[in-house]
JSON list of C-alpha atoms in Angstrom, two decimals:
[
{"chain": "K", "resi": 1299, "resn": "MET", "atom": "CA", "xyz": [166.75, 71.23, 47.86]},
{"chain": "K", "resi": 1300, "resn": "ARG", "atom": "CA", "xyz": [164.43, 72.02, 44.78]},
{"chain": "K", "resi": 1301, "resn": "PRO", "atom": "CA", "xyz": [162.46, 74.95, 44.47]},
{"chain": "K", "resi": 1302, "resn": "HIS", "atom": "CA", "xyz": [158.89, 75.58, 43.07]},
{"chain": "K", "resi": 1303, "resn": "ALA", "atom": "CA", "xyz": [158.04, 73.86, 39.67]},
{"chain": "K", "resi": 1304, "resn": "ALA", "atom": "CA", "xyz": [157.63, 76.26, 36.49]},
{"chain": "K", "resi": 1305, "resn": "HIS", "atom": "CA", "xyz": [157.58, 76.16, 33.01]},
{"chain": "K", "resi": 1306, "resn": "ILE", "atom": "CA", "xyz": [159.84, 78.08, 30.17]},
{"chain": "K", "resi": 1307, "resn": "MET", "atom": "CA", "xyz": [157.50, 80.38, 28.84]},
{"chain": "K", "resi": 1308, "resn": "THR", "atom": "CA", "xyz": [157.98, 82.73, 25.12]},
{"chain": "K", "resi": 1309, "resn": "ASP", "atom": "CA", "xyz": [160.60, 85.52, 25.87]},
{"chain": "K", "resi": 1310, "resn": "PRO", "atom": "CA", "xyz": [159.66, 88.86, 25.97]},
{"chain": "K", "resi": 1311, "resn": "ALA", "atom": "CA", "xyz": [160.99, 91.69, 23.80]},
{"chain": "K", "resi": 1312, "resn": "ILE", "atom": "CA", "xyz": [163.65, 93.37, 25.75]},
{"chain": "K", "resi": 1313, "resn": "SER", "atom": "CA", "xyz": [167.05, 94.63, 24.73]},
{"chain": "K", "resi": 1314, "resn": "PRO", "atom": "CA", "xyz": [169.72, 92.87, 22.75]},
{"chain": "K", "resi": 1315, "resn": "LEU", "atom": "CA", "xyz": [171.59, 90.12, 24.58]},
{"chain": "K", "resi": 1316, "resn": "PRO", "atom": "CA", "xyz": [175.18, 91.23, 25.88]},
{"chain": "K", "resi": 1317, "resn": "GLU", "atom": "CA", "xyz": [178.00, 89.13, 24.55]},
{"chain": "K", "resi": 1318, "resn": "ALA", "atom": "CA", "xyz": [178.15, 85.74, 26.80]},
{"chain": "K", "resi": 1319, "resn": "THR", "atom": "CA", "xyz": [181.77, 84.23, 27.96]},
{"chain": "K", "resi": 1320, "resn": "ILE", "atom": "CA", "xyz": [181.41, 80.68, 29.27]},
{"chain": "K", "resi": 1321, "resn": "THR", "atom": "CA", "xyz": [184.26, 78.99, 31.07]},
{"chain": "K", "resi": 1322, "resn": "VAL", "atom": "CA", "xyz": [183.99, 75.12, 31.76]},
{"chain": "K", "resi": 1323, "resn": "HIS", "atom": "CA", "xyz": [185.27, 74.24, 35.30]},
{"chain": "K", "resi": 1324, "resn": "ARG", "atom": "CA", "xyz": [186.61, 70.20, 35.95]},
{"chain": "K", "resi": 1325, "resn": "PHE", "atom": "CA", "xyz": [187.12, 70.43, 39.85]},
{"chain": "K", "resi": 1326, "resn": "GLY", "atom": "CA", "xyz": [188.48, 67.61, 41.76]},
{"chain": "K", "resi": 1327, "resn": "LEU", "atom": "CA", "xyz": [189.48, 63.74, 40.75]},
{"chain": "K", "resi": 1328, "resn": "GLU", "atom": "CA", "xyz": [186.06, 63.07, 39.16]},
{"chain": "K", "resi": 1329, "resn": "ARG", "atom": "CA", "xyz": [186.36, 66.34, 36.53]},
{"chain": "K", "resi": 1330, "resn": "GLU", "atom": "CA", "xyz": [182.68, 66.61, 36.68]},
{"chain": "K", "resi": 1331, "resn": "PRO", "atom": "CA", "xyz": [181.94, 69.81, 34.69]},
{"chain": "K", "resi": 1332, "resn": "VAL", "atom": "CA", "xyz": [180.69, 73.20, 36.49]},
{"chain": "K", "resi": 1333, "resn": "VAL", "atom": "CA", "xyz": [179.86, 75.77, 33.34]},
{"chain": "K", "resi": 1334, "resn": "GLN", "atom": "CA", "xyz": [179.97, 79.09, 34.25]},
{"chain": "K", "resi": 1335, "resn": "ILE", "atom": "CA", "xyz": [178.59, 81.40, 31.96]},
{"chain": "K", "resi": 1336, "resn": "ASP", "atom": "CA", "xyz": [178.96, 85.74, 32.47]},
{"chain": "K", "resi": 1337, "resn": "ASN", "atom": "CA", "xyz": [176.54, 88.03, 31.11]},
{"chain": "K", "resi": 1338, "resn": "PHE", "atom": "CA", "xyz": [173.77, 85.32, 30.96]},
{"chain": "K", "resi": 1339, "resn": "SER", "atom": "CA", "xyz": [170.69, 87.44, 30.56]},
{"chain": "K", "resi": 1340, "resn": "GLY", "atom": "CA", "xyz": [171.65, 91.01, 30.33]},
{"chain": "K", "resi": 1341, "resn": "GLN", "atom": "CA", "xyz": [168.55, 91.50, 32.49]},
{"chain": "K", "resi": 1342, "resn": "ALA", "atom": "CA", "xyz": [170.12, 91.43, 36.09]},
{"chain": "K", "resi": 1343, "resn": "PRO", "atom": "CA", "xyz": [168.59, 94.83, 37.31]},
{"chain": "K", "resi": 1344, "resn": "ASP", "atom": "CA", "xyz": [165.46, 93.73, 36.14]},
{"chain": "K", "resi": 1345, "resn": "LEU", "atom": "CA", "xyz": [165.45, 90.42, 37.60]},
{"chain": "K", "resi": 1346, "resn": "LEU", "atom": "CA", "xyz": [166.57, 91.68, 40.84]},
{"chain": "K", "resi": 1347, "resn": "ALA", "atom": "CA", "xyz": [163.97, 94.29, 40.99]},
{"chain": "K", "resi": 1348, "resn": "LYS", "atom": "CA", "xyz": [161.36, 90.97, 40.25]},
{"chain": "K", "resi": 1349, "resn": "GLY", "atom": "CA", "xyz": [162.98, 89.18, 43.18]},
{"chain": "K", "resi": 1350, "resn": "ARG", "atom": "CA", "xyz": [162.91, 91.95, 45.34]},
{"chain": "K", "resi": 1351, "resn": "GLN", "atom": "CA", "xyz": [159.04, 92.44, 44.84]},
{"chain": "K", "resi": 1352, "resn": "ALA", "atom": "CA", "xyz": [158.55, 88.64, 44.83]},
{"chain": "K", "resi": 1353, "resn": "ASP", "atom": "CA", "xyz": [156.23, 86.90, 47.73]},
{"chain": "K", "resi": 1354, "resn": "PHE", "atom": "CA", "xyz": [158.72, 85.04, 49.45]},
{"chain": "K", "resi": 1355, "resn": "GLY", "atom": "CA", "xyz": [157.47, 81.93, 51.68]},
{"chain": "K", "resi": 1356, "resn": "PRO", "atom": "CA", "xyz": [158.87, 78.95, 53.56]},
{"chain": "K", "resi": 1357, "resn": "ALA", "atom": "CA", "xyz": [161.25, 77.03, 51.22]},
{"chain": "K", "resi": 1358, "resn": "GLY", "atom": "CA", "xyz": [160.88, 73.54, 53.09]},
{"chain": "K", "resi": 1359, "resn": "ALA", "atom": "CA", "xyz": [162.94, 71.56, 55.50]},
{"chain": "K", "resi": 1360, "resn": "PHE", "atom": "CA", "xyz": [166.31, 71.73, 53.84]},
{"chain": "K", "resi": 1361, "resn": "TYR", "atom": "CA", "xyz": [166.87, 74.98, 52.47]},
{"chain": "K", "resi": 1362, "resn": "PRO", "atom": "CA", "xyz": [168.10, 77.63, 54.69]},
{"chain": "K", "resi": 1363, "resn": "GLY", "atom": "CA", "xyz": [165.82, 80.50, 53.99]},
{"chain": "K", "resi": 1364, "resn": "ARG", "atom": "CA", "xyz": [162.72, 81.50, 51.55]},
{"chain": "K", "resi": 1365, "resn": "ARG", "atom": "CA", "xyz": [161.56, 81.05, 48.47]},
{"chain": "K", "resi": 1366, "resn": "ALA", "atom": "CA", "xyz": [158.99, 82.89, 45.88]},
{"chain": "K", "resi": 1367, "resn": "PRO", "atom": "CA", "xyz": [158.14, 81.59, 42.32]},
{"chain": "K", "resi": 1368, "resn": "ALA", "atom": "CA", "xyz": [160.34, 82.83, 39.50]},
{"chain": "K", "resi": 1369, "resn": "GLN", "atom": "CA", "xyz": [159.22, 82.48, 35.86]},
{"chain": "K", "resi": 1370, "resn": "PRO", "atom": "CA", "xyz": [162.58, 81.16, 33.65]},
{"chain": "K", "resi": 1371, "resn": "ASP", "atom": "CA", "xyz": [161.10, 82.81, 30.54]},
{"chain": "K", "resi": 1372, "resn": "TYR", "atom": "CA", "xyz": [164.23, 84.59, 30.16]},
{"chain": "K", "resi": 1373, "resn": "LEU", "atom": "CA", "xyz": [165.95, 81.62, 29.59]},
{"chain": "K", "resi": 1374, "resn": "ALA", "atom": "CA", "xyz": [164.37, 81.45, 25.60]},
{"chain": "K", "resi": 1375, "resn": "ARG", "atom": "CA", "xyz": [166.60, 84.48, 24.77]},
{"chain": "K", "resi": 1376, "resn": "ARG", "atom": "CA", "xyz": [169.70, 81.72, 25.33]},
{"chain": "K", "resi": 1377, "resn": "ASN", "atom": "CA", "xyz": [168.11, 78.81, 23.89]},
{"chain": "K", "resi": 1378, "resn": "ASN", "atom": "CA", "xyz": [171.11, 78.00, 21.09]},
{"chain": "K", "resi": 1379, "resn": "LEU", "atom": "CA", "xyz": [173.43, 78.77, 23.86]},
{"chain": "K", "resi": 1380, "resn": "MET", "atom": "CA", "xyz": [171.90, 76.48, 26.36]},
{"chain": "K", "resi": 1381, "resn": "ALA", "atom": "CA", "xyz": [171.19, 73.66, 23.70]},
{"chain": "K", "resi": 1382, "resn": "GLU", "atom": "CA", "xyz": [175.26, 74.02, 22.98]},
{"chain": "K", "resi": 1383, "resn": "VAL", "atom": "CA", "xyz": [175.96, 73.91, 26.56]},
{"chain": "K", "resi": 1384, "resn": "MET", "atom": "CA", "xyz": [173.96, 70.58, 27.26]},
{"chain": "K", "resi": 1385, "resn": "ARG", "atom": "CA", "xyz": [174.79, 68.77, 23.94]},
{"chain": "K", "resi": 1386, "resn": "ARG", "atom": "CA", "xyz": [178.36, 69.37, 23.92]},
{"chain": "K", "resi": 1387, "resn": "VAL", "atom": "CA", "xyz": [179.36, 69.30, 28.15]},
{"chain": "K", "resi": 1388, "resn": "PHE", "atom": "CA", "xyz": [176.39, 67.56, 29.52]},
{"chain": "K", "resi": 1389, "resn": "GLY", "atom": "CA", "xyz": [175.72, 64.94, 26.60]},
{"chain": "K", "resi": 1390, "resn": "PHE", "atom": "CA", "xyz": [171.82, 65.80, 26.44]},
{"chain": "K", "resi": 1391, "resn": "HIS", "atom": "CA", "xyz": [170.65, 65.41, 22.73]},
{"chain": "K", "resi": 1392, "resn": "GLU", "atom": "CA", "xyz": [167.24, 64.40, 23.10]},
{"chain": "K", "resi": 1393, "resn": "SER", "atom": "CA", "xyz": [165.09, 66.98, 25.66]},
{"chain": "K", "resi": 1394, "resn": "LEU", "atom": "CA", "xyz": [165.96, 69.40, 28.01]},
{"chain": "K", "resi": 1395, "resn": "ARG", "atom": "CA", "xyz": [163.22, 71.26, 30.24]},
{"chain": "K", "resi": 1396, "resn": "CYS", "atom": "CA", "xyz": [163.01, 73.49, 33.35]},
{"chain": "K", "resi": 1397, "resn": "GLU", "atom": "CA", "xyz": [161.69, 71.48, 36.20]},
{"chain": "K", "resi": 1398, "resn": "ALA", "atom": "CA", "xyz": [161.61, 74.25, 38.76]},
{"chain": "K", "resi": 1399, "resn": "ALA", "atom": "CA", "xyz": [162.59, 77.74, 39.24]},
{"chain": "K", "resi": 1400, "resn": "SER", "atom": "CA", "xyz": [162.78, 80.07, 42.18]},
{"chain": "K", "resi": 1401, "resn": "PHE", "atom": "CA", "xyz": [163.84, 83.33, 43.75]},
{"chain": "K", "resi": 1402, "resn": "SER", "atom": "CA", "xyz": [165.95, 82.07, 46.75]},
{"chain": "K", "resi": 1403, "resn": "LEU", "atom": "CA", "xyz": [166.62, 83.93, 49.61]},
{"chain": "K", "resi": 1404, "resn": "VAL", "atom": "CA", "xyz": [169.06, 82.94, 52.62]},
{"chain": "K", "resi": 1405, "resn": "THR", "atom": "CA", "xyz": [168.01, 84.05, 55.90]},
{"chain": "K", "resi": 1406, "resn": "LEU", "atom": "CA", "xyz": [168.48, 81.40, 58.99]},
{"chain": "K", "resi": 1407, "resn": "ALA", "atom": "CA", "xyz": [171.09, 82.47, 61.46]},
{"chain": "K", "resi": 1408, "resn": "GLU", "atom": "CA", "xyz": [174.12, 80.06, 62.03]},
{"chain": "K", "resi": 1409, "resn": "ASP", "atom": "CA", "xyz": [172.49, 79.03, 65.20]},
{"chain": "K", "resi": 1410, "resn": "ALA", "atom": "CA", "xyz": [169.20, 78.09, 63.27]},
{"chain": "K", "resi": 1411, "resn": "LEU", "atom": "CA", "xyz": [170.91, 75.67, 61.04]},
{"chain": "K", "resi": 1412, "resn": "SER", "atom": "CA", "xyz": [169.94, 72.02, 61.26]},
{"chain": "K", "resi": 1413, "resn": "PRO", "atom": "CA", "xyz": [172.86, 69.72, 61.03]},
{"chain": "K", "resi": 1414, "resn": "PRO", "atom": "CA", "xyz": [172.35, 68.20, 57.71]},
{"chain": "K", "resi": 1415, "resn": "GLN", "atom": "CA", "xyz": [172.38, 72.19, 56.59]},
{"chain": "K", "resi": 1416, "resn": "CYS", "atom": "CA", "xyz": [175.97, 72.73, 58.12]},
{"chain": "K", "resi": 1417, "resn": "ILE", "atom": "CA", "xyz": [177.68, 70.23, 55.78]},
{"chain": "K", "resi": 1418, "resn": "PRO", "atom": "CA", "xyz": [177.76, 70.26, 51.97]},
{"chain": "K", "resi": 1419, "resn": "HIS", "atom": "CA", "xyz": [174.99, 68.63, 50.22]},
{"chain": "K", "resi": 1420, "resn": "TYR", "atom": "CA", "xyz": [173.79, 67.04, 46.60]},
{"chain": "K", "resi": 1421, "resn": "ASP", "atom": "CA", "xyz": [170.30, 67.92, 45.39]},
{"chain": "K", "resi": 1422, "resn": "ASP", "atom": "CA", "xyz": [169.49, 64.86, 43.33]},
{"chain": "K", "resi": 1423, "resn": "THR", "atom": "CA", "xyz": [171.39, 61.74, 42.47]},
{"chain": "K", "resi": 1424, "resn": "GLY", "atom": "CA", "xyz": [170.55, 61.15, 38.60]},
{"chain": "K", "resi": 1425, "resn": "ALA", "atom": "CA", "xyz": [172.80, 62.08, 35.82]},
{"chain": "K", "resi": 1426, "resn": "GLY", "atom": "CA", "xyz": [169.97, 64.09, 33.95]},
{"chain": "K", "resi": 1427, "resn": "ILE", "atom": "CA", "xyz": [169.36, 66.92, 36.81]},
{"chain": "K", "resi": 1428, "resn": "ILE", "atom": "CA", "xyz": [171.44, 70.06, 36.21]},
{"chain": "K", "resi": 1429, "resn": "ALA", "atom": "CA", "xyz": [171.32, 72.36, 39.12]},
{"chain": "K", "resi": 1430, "resn": "VAL", "atom": "CA", "xyz": [171.36, 76.36, 38.07]},
{"chain": "K", "resi": 1431, "resn": "MET", "atom": "CA", "xyz": [172.49, 79.32, 40.01]},
{"chain": "K", "resi": 1432, "resn": "HIS", "atom": "CA", "xyz": [171.91, 82.36, 38.63]},
{"chain": "K", "resi": 1433, "resn": "TYR", "atom": "CA", "xyz": [173.91, 85.28, 40.69]},
{"chain": "K", "resi": 1434, "resn": "LEU", "atom": "CA", "xyz": [172.43, 88.57, 40.40]},
{"chain": "K", "resi": 1435, "resn": "LEU", "atom": "CA", "xyz": [174.73, 90.21, 43.05]},
{"chain": "K", "resi": 1436, "resn": "GLY", "atom": "CA", "xyz": [178.46, 90.33, 43.37]},
{"chain": "K", "resi": 1437, "resn": "PRO", "atom": "CA", "xyz": [180.98, 88.47, 45.52]},
{"chain": "K", "resi": 1438, "resn": "GLU", "atom": "CA", "xyz": [180.15, 90.16, 48.43]},
{"chain": "K", "resi": 1439, "resn": "SER", "atom": "CA", "xyz": [177.39, 87.71, 48.36]},
{"chain": "K", "resi": 1440, "resn": "GLY", "atom": "CA", "xyz": [178.74, 84.69, 48.26]},
{"chain": "K", "resi": 1441, "resn": "GLY", "atom": "CA", "xyz": [179.10, 82.12, 45.30]},
{"chain": "K", "resi": 1442, "resn": "THR", "atom": "CA", "xyz": [179.39, 78.13, 45.68]},
{"chain": "K", "resi": 1443, "resn": "ALA", "atom": "CA", "xyz": [181.91, 75.66, 46.50]},
{"chain": "K", "resi": 1444, "resn": "PHE", "atom": "CA", "xyz": [182.35, 71.92, 45.72]},
{"chain": "K", "resi": 1445, "resn": "TYR", "atom": "CA", "xyz": [183.39, 69.39, 48.05]},
{"chain": "K", "resi": 1446, "resn": "ARG", "atom": "CA", "xyz": [185.09, 65.87, 48.35]},
{"chain": "K", "resi": 1447, "resn": "HIS", "atom": "CA", "xyz": [183.82, 63.62, 51.12]},
{"chain": "K", "resi": 1448, "resn": "ARG", "atom": "CA", "xyz": [186.84, 62.41, 52.71]},
{"chain": "K", "resi": 1449, "resn": "ARG", "atom": "CA", "xyz": [185.92, 59.62, 54.09]},
{"chain": "K", "resi": 1450, "resn": "THR", "atom": "CA", "xyz": [184.25, 58.05, 50.77]},
{"chain": "K", "resi": 1451, "resn": "GLY", "atom": "CA", "xyz": [186.16, 60.09, 48.42]},
{"chain": "K", "resi": 1452, "resn": "PHE", "atom": "CA", "xyz": [183.15, 60.99, 46.83]},
{"chain": "K", "resi": 1453, "resn": "GLU", "atom": "CA", "xyz": [182.57, 64.13, 44.86]},
{"chain": "K", "resi": 1454, "resn": "THR", "atom": "CA", "xyz": [179.17, 63.35, 43.48]},
{"chain": "K", "resi": 1455, "resn": "VAL", "atom": "CA", "xyz": [176.49, 60.89, 44.90]},
{"chain": "K", "resi": 1456, "resn": "SER", "atom": "CA", "xyz": [175.09, 58.95, 42.27]},
{"chain": "K", "resi": 1457, "resn": "PRO", "atom": "CA", "xyz": [171.90, 55.90, 43.32]},
{"chain": "K", "resi": 1458, "resn": "GLU", "atom": "CA", "xyz": [174.78, 53.46, 43.47]},
{"chain": "K", "resi": 1459, "resn": "ARG", "atom": "CA", "xyz": [176.43, 55.36, 46.27]},
{"chain": "K", "resi": 1460, "resn": "GLU", "atom": "CA", "xyz": [173.50, 57.15, 48.17]},
{"chain": "K", "resi": 1461, "resn": "ARG", "atom": "CA", "xyz": [173.46, 54.37, 50.56]},
{"chain": "K", "resi": 1462, "resn": "GLY", "atom": "CA", "xyz": [177.18, 53.59, 51.47]},
{"chain": "K", "resi": 1463, "resn": "TYR", "atom": "CA", "xyz": [177.75, 57.57, 51.73]},
{"chain": "K", "resi": 1464, "resn": "HIS", "atom": "CA", "xyz": [175.19, 58.06, 54.13]},
{"chain": "K", "resi": 1465, "resn": "ALA", "atom": "CA", "xyz": [176.35, 55.20, 55.86]},
{"chain": "K", "resi": 1466, "resn": "ALA", "atom": "CA", "xyz": [179.98, 57.00, 55.83]},
{"chain": "K", "resi": 1467, "resn": "LEU", "atom": "CA", "xyz": [178.22, 60.73, 57.36]},
{"chain": "K", "resi": 1468, "resn": "GLU", "atom": "CA", "xyz": [176.99, 58.48, 60.12]},
{"chain": "K", "resi": 1469, "resn": "GLU", "atom": "CA", "xyz": [180.60, 57.14, 60.87]},
{"chain": "K", "resi": 1470, "resn": "ASP", "atom": "CA", "xyz": [181.61, 60.72, 60.53]},
{"chain": "K", "resi": 1471, "resn": "ASP", "atom": "CA", "xyz": [179.30, 61.54, 63.57]},
{"chain": "K", "resi": 1472, "resn": "ARG", "atom": "CA", "xyz": [180.70, 58.87, 65.44]},
{"chain": "K", "resi": 1473, "resn": "GLN", "atom": "CA", "xyz": [184.07, 59.90, 65.23]},
{"chain": "K", "resi": 1474, "resn": "PHE", "atom": "CA", "xyz": [184.01, 63.40, 64.91]},
{"chain": "K", "resi": 1475, "resn": "GLY", "atom": "CA", "xyz": [180.76, 64.35, 66.79]},
{"chain": "K", "resi": 1476, "resn": "ALA", "atom": "CA", "xyz": [177.72, 66.67, 65.39]},
{"chain": "K", "resi": 1477, "resn": "PRO", "atom": "CA", "xyz": [178.59, 69.08, 62.70]},
{"chain": "K", "resi": 1478, "resn": "SER", "atom": "CA", "xyz": [179.77, 72.40, 64.04]},
{"chain": "K", "resi": 1479, "resn": "CYS", "atom": "CA", "xyz": [176.94, 74.85, 63.62]},
{"chain": "K", "resi": 1480, "resn": "GLY", "atom": "CA", "xyz": [177.12, 77.17, 60.84]},
{"chain": "K", "resi": 1481, "resn": "TYR", "atom": "CA", "xyz": [177.25, 77.77, 57.39]},
{"chain": "K", "resi": 1482, "resn": "TYR", "atom": "CA", "xyz": [180.25, 75.31, 55.88]},
{"chain": "K", "resi": 1483, "resn": "TYR", "atom": "CA", "xyz": [183.36, 76.33, 54.05]},
{"chain": "K", "resi": 1484, "resn": "GLY", "atom": "CA", "xyz": [186.64, 75.39, 53.54]},
{"chain": "K", "resi": 1485, "resn": "ASP", "atom": "CA", "xyz": [188.23, 72.12, 54.42]},
{"chain": "K", "resi": 1486, "resn": "SER", "atom": "CA", "xyz": [187.79, 70.01, 57.67]},
{"chain": "K", "resi": 1487, "resn": "ASP", "atom": "CA", "xyz": [188.06, 66.35, 59.13]},
{"chain": "K", "resi": 1488, "resn": "ARG", "atom": "CA", "xyz": [184.68, 65.47, 56.71]},
{"chain": "K", "resi": 1489, "resn": "TYR", "atom": "CA", "xyz": [185.44, 67.38, 53.56]},
{"chain": "K", "resi": 1490, "resn": "GLU", "atom": "CA", "xyz": [187.87, 68.96, 51.32]},
{"chain": "K", "resi": 1491, "resn": "MET", "atom": "CA", "xyz": [187.15, 72.01, 49.47]},
{"chain": "K", "resi": 1492, "resn": "ILE", "atom": "CA", "xyz": [188.16, 71.09, 45.98]},
{"chain": "K", "resi": 1493, "resn": "GLY", "atom": "CA", "xyz": [186.83, 74.44, 43.89]},
{"chain": "K", "resi": 1494, "resn": "GLU", "atom": "CA", "xyz": [184.80, 77.47, 44.32]},
{"chain": "K", "resi": 1495, "resn": "VAL", "atom": "CA", "xyz": [182.89, 79.85, 41.74]},
{"chain": "K", "resi": 1496, "resn": "ALA", "atom": "CA", "xyz": [182.31, 83.33, 43.21]},
{"chain": "K", "resi": 1497, "resn": "ALA", "atom": "CA", "xyz": [179.09, 85.30, 42.50]},
{"chain": "K", "resi": 1498, "resn": "ALA", "atom": "CA", "xyz": [179.00, 88.19, 40.04]},
{"chain": "K", "resi": 1499, "resn": "PRO", "atom": "CA", "xyz": [175.95, 90.04, 38.76]},
{"chain": "K", "resi": 1500, "resn": "ASP", "atom": "CA", "xyz": [174.48, 88.03, 35.63]},
{"chain": "K", "resi": 1501, "resn": "ARG", "atom": "CA", "xyz": [176.58, 84.79, 36.24]},
{"chain": "K", "resi": 1502, "resn": "MET", "atom": "CA", "xyz": [174.98, 81.62, 35.82]},
{"chain": "K", "resi": 1503, "resn": "ILE", "atom": "CA", "xyz": [176.17, 78.33, 36.91]},
{"chain": "K", "resi": 1504, "resn": "LEU", "atom": "CA", "xyz": [175.28, 74.75, 35.79]},
{"chain": "K", "resi": 1505, "resn": "TYR", "atom": "CA", "xyz": [176.29, 71.69, 37.29]},
{"chain": "K", "resi": 1506, "resn": "ARG", "atom": "CA", "xyz": [174.93, 68.22, 37.87]},
{"chain": "K", "resi": 1507, "resn": "GLY", "atom": "CA", "xyz": [172.50, 68.03, 41.07]},
{"chain": "K", "resi": 1508, "resn": "ARG", "atom": "CA", "xyz": [174.67, 65.13, 42.25]},
{"chain": "K", "resi": 1509, "resn": "LEU", "atom": "CA", "xyz": [177.83, 67.17, 43.02]},
{"chain": "K", "resi": 1510, "resn": "LEU", "atom": "CA", "xyz": [178.69, 67.98, 46.68]},
{"chain": "K", "resi": 1511, "resn": "HIS", "atom": "CA", "xyz": [178.71, 71.53, 47.29]},
{"chain": "K", "resi": 1512, "resn": "SER", "atom": "CA", "xyz": [177.49, 74.61, 49.56]},
{"chain": "K", "resi": 1513, "resn": "GLY", "atom": "CA", "xyz": [176.67, 78.05, 49.10]},
{"chain": "K", "resi": 1514, "resn": "VAL", "atom": "CA", "xyz": [179.34, 80.36, 50.08]},
{"chain": "K", "resi": 1515, "resn": "ILE", "atom": "CA", "xyz": [178.01, 82.49, 53.06]},
{"chain": "K", "resi": 1516, "resn": "PRO", "atom": "CA", "xyz": [180.62, 85.49, 53.48]},
{"chain": "K", "resi": 1517, "resn": "ASP", "atom": "CA", "xyz": [179.15, 87.22, 56.31]},
{"chain": "K", "resi": 1518, "resn": "PRO", "atom": "CA", "xyz": [176.61, 85.20, 58.05]},
{"chain": "K", "resi": 1519, "resn": "GLY", "atom": "CA", "xyz": [175.67, 88.04, 60.49]},
{"chain": "K", "resi": 1520, "resn": "LYS", "atom": "CA", "xyz": [174.50, 90.34, 57.07]},
{"chain": "K", "resi": 1521, "resn": "LEU", "atom": "CA", "xyz": [171.78, 87.71, 56.13]},
{"chain": "K", "resi": 1522, "resn": "SER", "atom": "CA", "xyz": [168.23, 89.42, 55.85]},
{"chain": "K", "resi": 1523, "resn": "ASP", "atom": "CA", "xyz": [164.86, 88.42, 55.15]},
{"chain": "K", "resi": 1524, "resn": "ASP", "atom": "CA", "xyz": [164.29, 91.43, 53.24]},
{"chain": "K", "resi": 1525, "resn": "PRO", "atom": "CA", "xyz": [164.84, 90.69, 49.78]},
{"chain": "K", "resi": 1526, "resn": "ALA", "atom": "CA", "xyz": [166.03, 94.11, 49.20]},
{"chain": "K", "resi": 1527, "resn": "GLN", "atom": "CA", "xyz": [168.91, 93.67, 51.53]},
{"chain": "K", "resi": 1528, "resn": "GLY", "atom": "CA", "xyz": [169.64, 89.43, 51.53]},
{"chain": "K", "resi": 1529, "resn": "ARG", "atom": "CA", "xyz": [171.29, 87.12, 49.24]},
{"chain": "K", "resi": 1530, "resn": "LEU", "atom": "CA", "xyz": [169.07, 86.77, 46.43]},
{"chain": "K", "resi": 1531, "resn": "THR", "atom": "CA", "xyz": [169.78, 84.57, 43.59]},
{"chain": "K", "resi": 1532, "resn": "ILE", "atom": "CA", "xyz": [167.64, 82.47, 41.10]},
{"chain": "K", "resi": 1533, "resn": "ASN", "atom": "CA", "xyz": [167.77, 78.56, 41.51]},
{"chain": "K", "resi": 1534, "resn": "MET", "atom": "CA", "xyz": [166.60, 76.25, 38.84]},
{"chain": "K", "resi": 1535, "resn": "PHE", "atom": "CA", "xyz": [166.53, 72.62, 37.97]},
{"chain": "K", "resi": 1536, "resn": "LEU", "atom": "CA", "xyz": [167.16, 71.39, 34.76]},
{"chain": "K", "resi": 1537, "resn": "GLU", "atom": "CA", "xyz": [166.34, 67.75, 33.33]},
{"chain": "K", "resi": 1538, "resn": "GLY", "atom": "CA", "xyz": [167.34, 66.82, 30.24]},
{"chain": "K", "resi": 1539, "resn": "ARG", "atom": "CA", "xyz": [168.35, 63.57, 28.14]}
]
């Protein structure tokens, strides 16, 4: 579910940064890190305004909504913090680049979701791909939940696991039928929820794209394709080594 490609630019001259608070979650048995950074940018209202003025278009087959290109230039103001997180938590020492960045707007009604959109997913099997979710709204907009697949016990899908995981999904369908139509949340015969991070304005979370996860949609009936009303976030993918 990768958004539009983008490049990191020089940071603009804006107000001083607030003090950031970093929490490292290690959910489940595999203990993969999920980094939570509060007060990341100090620009949440400005970023929200930009997103609400952006030109949204179709997001592609997998993302349940619409996307618009976003400039990740504001990351440059946190270069030192990001470098420390990438080195100490994810083990990247050589390079880091922003591969993609988008304003993202969840819009699809539950009865319009395809079966793959009704279960947790992973973004990329590579260990060097870091998914970034920058929340611009509060907990009423929903956060992100992380999962263990019951049949395999997988919490992450690596290249070595990918074929077996998809074979197990087919077994799930044979045993349980098609997934229930709707935004996935909680426990079921297929998945167990192992952790959750709530949305908060200017909260950023970072995690390897291979983690099984799903967006939390508290009230699907309130989803809107109007960015002034809908569930608006900034999504990015970073690639490091």
